[in-house]
Coordinates of N, CA, C and O in Angstrom, one line a residue:
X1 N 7.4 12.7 4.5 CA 7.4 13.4 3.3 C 8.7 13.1 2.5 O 9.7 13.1 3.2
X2 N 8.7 12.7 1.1 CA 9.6 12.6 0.2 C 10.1 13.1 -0.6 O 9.2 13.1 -1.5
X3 N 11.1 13.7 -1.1 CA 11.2 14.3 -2.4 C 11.3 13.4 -3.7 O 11.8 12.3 -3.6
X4 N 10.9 13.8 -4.9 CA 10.9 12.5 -5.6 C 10.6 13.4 -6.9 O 9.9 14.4 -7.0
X5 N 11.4 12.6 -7.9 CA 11.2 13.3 -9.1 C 10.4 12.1 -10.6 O 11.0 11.0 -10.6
X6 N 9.8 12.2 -11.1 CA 9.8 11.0 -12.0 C 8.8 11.6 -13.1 O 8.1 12.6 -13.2
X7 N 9.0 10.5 -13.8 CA 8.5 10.9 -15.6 C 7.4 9.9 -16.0 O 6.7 9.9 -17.0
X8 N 7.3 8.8 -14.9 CA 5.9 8.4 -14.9 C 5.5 8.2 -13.0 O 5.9 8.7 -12.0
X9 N 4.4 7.1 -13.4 CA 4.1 7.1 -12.0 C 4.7 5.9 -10.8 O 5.1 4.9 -11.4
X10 N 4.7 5.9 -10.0 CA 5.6 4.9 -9.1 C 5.4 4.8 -7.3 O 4.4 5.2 -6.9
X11 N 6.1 4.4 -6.7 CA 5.8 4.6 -5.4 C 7.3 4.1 -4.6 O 8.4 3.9 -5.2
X12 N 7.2 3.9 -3.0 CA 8.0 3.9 -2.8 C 7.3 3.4 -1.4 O 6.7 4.2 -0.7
X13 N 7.6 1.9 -1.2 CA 8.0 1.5 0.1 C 8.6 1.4 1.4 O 9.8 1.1 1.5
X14 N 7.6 1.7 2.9 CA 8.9 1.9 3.8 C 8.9 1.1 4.5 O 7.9 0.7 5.0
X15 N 10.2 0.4 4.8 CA 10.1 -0.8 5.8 C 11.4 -0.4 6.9 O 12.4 0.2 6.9
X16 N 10.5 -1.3 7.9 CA 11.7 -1.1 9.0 C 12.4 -2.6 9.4 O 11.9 -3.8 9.3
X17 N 13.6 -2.3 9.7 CA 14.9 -3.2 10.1 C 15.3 -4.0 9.1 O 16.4 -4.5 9.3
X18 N 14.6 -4.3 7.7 CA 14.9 -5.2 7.0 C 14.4 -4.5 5.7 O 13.8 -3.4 5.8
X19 N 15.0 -5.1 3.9 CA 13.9 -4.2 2.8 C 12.8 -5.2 2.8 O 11.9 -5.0 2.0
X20 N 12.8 -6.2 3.5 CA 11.3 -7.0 3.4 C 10.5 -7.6 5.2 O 9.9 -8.6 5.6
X21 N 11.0 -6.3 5.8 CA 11.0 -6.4 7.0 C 9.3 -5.4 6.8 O 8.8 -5.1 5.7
X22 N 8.7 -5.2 8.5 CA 7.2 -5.0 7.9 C 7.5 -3.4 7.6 O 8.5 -2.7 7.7
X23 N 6.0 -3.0 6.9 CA 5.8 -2.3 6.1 C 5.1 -1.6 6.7 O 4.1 -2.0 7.2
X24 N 5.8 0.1 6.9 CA 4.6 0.6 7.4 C 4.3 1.7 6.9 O 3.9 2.6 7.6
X25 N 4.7 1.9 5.3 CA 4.1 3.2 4.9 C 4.5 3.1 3.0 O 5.5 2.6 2.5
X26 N 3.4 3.8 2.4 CA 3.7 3.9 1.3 C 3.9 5.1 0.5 O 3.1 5.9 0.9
X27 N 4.4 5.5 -0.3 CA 4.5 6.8 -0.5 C 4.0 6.7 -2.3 O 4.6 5.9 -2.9
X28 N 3.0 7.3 -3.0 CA 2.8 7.1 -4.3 C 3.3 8.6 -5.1 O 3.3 9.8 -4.9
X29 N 3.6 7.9 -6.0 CA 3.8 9.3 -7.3 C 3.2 9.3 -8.2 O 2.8 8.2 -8.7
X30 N 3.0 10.6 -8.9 CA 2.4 11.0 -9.9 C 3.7 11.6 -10.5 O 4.8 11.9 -9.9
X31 N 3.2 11.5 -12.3 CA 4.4 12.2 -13.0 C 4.4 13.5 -12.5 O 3.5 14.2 -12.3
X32 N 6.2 13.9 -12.3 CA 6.3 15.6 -12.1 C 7.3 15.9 -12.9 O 8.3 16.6 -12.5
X33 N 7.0 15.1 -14.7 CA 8.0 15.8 -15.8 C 9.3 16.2 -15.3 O 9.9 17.2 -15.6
X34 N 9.8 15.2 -14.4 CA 11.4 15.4 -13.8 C 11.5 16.6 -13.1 O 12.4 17.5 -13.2
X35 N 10.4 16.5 -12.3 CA 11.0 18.0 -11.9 C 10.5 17.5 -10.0 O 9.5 16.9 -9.6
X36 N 11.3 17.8 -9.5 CA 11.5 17.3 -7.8 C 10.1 18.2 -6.9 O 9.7 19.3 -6.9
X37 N 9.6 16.7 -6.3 CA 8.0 17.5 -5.7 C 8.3 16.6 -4.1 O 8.9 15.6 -3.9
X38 N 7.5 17.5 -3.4 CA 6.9 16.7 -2.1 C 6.0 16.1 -2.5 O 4.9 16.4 -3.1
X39 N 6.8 14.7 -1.7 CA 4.8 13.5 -1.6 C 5.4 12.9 0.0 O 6.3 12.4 0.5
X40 N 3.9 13.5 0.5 CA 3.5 13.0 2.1 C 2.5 11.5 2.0 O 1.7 10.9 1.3
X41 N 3.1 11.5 2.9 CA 2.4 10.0 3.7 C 2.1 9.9 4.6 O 2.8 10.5 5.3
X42 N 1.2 9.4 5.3 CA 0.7 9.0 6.5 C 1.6 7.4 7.0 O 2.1 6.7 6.1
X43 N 1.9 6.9 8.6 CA 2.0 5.9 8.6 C 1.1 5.0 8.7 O -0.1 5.5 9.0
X44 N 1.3 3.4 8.4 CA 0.4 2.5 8.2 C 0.3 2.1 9.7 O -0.8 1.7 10.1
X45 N 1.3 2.2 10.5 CA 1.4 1.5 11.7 C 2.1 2.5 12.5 O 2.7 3.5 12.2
X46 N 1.8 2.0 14.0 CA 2.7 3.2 14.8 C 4.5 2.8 14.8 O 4.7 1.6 14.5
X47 N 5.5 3.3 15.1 CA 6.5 3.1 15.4 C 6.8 3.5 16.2 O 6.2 4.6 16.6
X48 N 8.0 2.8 17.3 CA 8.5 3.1 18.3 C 9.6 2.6 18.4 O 9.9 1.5 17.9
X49 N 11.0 3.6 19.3 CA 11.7 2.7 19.3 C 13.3 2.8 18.2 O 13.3 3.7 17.3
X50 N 14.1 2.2 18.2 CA 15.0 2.5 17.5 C 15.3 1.6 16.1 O 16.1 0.8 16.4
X51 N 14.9 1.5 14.7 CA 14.6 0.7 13.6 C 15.9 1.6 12.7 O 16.2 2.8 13.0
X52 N 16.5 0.8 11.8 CA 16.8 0.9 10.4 C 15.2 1.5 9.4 O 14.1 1.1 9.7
X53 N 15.5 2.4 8.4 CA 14.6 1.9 7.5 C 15.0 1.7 6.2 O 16.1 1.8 5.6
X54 N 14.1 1.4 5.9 CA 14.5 0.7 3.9 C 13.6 1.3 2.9 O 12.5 0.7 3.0
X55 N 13.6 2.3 2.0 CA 12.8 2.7 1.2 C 13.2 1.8 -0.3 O 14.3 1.9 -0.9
X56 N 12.2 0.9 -0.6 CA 12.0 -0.1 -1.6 C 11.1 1.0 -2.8 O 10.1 1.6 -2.5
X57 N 11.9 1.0 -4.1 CA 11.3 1.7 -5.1 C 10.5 0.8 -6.0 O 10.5 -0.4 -5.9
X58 N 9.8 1.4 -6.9 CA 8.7 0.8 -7.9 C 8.5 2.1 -8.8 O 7.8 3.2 -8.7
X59 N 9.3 1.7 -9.8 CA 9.3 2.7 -10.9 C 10.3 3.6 -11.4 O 11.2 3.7 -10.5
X60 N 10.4 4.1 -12.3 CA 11.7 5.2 -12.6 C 11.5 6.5 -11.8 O 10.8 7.5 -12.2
X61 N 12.1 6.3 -10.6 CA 11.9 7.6 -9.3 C 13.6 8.5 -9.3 O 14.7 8.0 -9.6
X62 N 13.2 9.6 -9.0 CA 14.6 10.0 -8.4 C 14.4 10.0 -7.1 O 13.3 10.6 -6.9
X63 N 14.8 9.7 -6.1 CA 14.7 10.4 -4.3 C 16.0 11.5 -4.2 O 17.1 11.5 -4.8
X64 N 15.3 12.6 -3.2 CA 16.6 13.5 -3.3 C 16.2 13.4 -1.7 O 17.0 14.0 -1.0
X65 N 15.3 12.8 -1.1 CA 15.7 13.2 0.6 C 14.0 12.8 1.0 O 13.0 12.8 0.3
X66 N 14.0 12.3 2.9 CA 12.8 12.2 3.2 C 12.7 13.0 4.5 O 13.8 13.0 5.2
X67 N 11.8 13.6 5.0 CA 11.6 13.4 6.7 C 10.5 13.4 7.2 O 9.5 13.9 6.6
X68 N 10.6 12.7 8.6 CA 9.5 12.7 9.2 C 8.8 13.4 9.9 O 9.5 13.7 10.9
X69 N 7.7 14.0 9.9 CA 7.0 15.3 11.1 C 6.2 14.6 12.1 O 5.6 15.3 13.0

């Protein structure tokens, strides 16, 4: 789950160990007129193990924070 604010639409890539390392989760947005929302995600792949991650942006996003459940 992400917090994420933005004024159009966009997404937000997650990669581990590297920002063009593999990919295993995408997070998309819808406009929320600048106002800070949860957006959940599912992973693309399992993880295990101890990784860096890299959240790679696409679009005019704010991030205020993520976690995993």
């Amino acid at each position: 789950t992400g917090r994420v604010a933005s004024d159009s639409r966009g997404a937000i890539k997650i990669c581990i160990d590297k920002a063009d390392g593999d990919c295993v989760g995408y997070l998309t947005t819808k406009n929320t007129n600048g106002q800070f929302a949860n957006v959940t995600t599912q992973l693309t792949k399992p993880v295990s193990g101890k990784h860096d991650l890299f959240f790679v942006f696409a679009g005019d996003l704010e991030f205020d924070g993520w976690q995993f459940k």
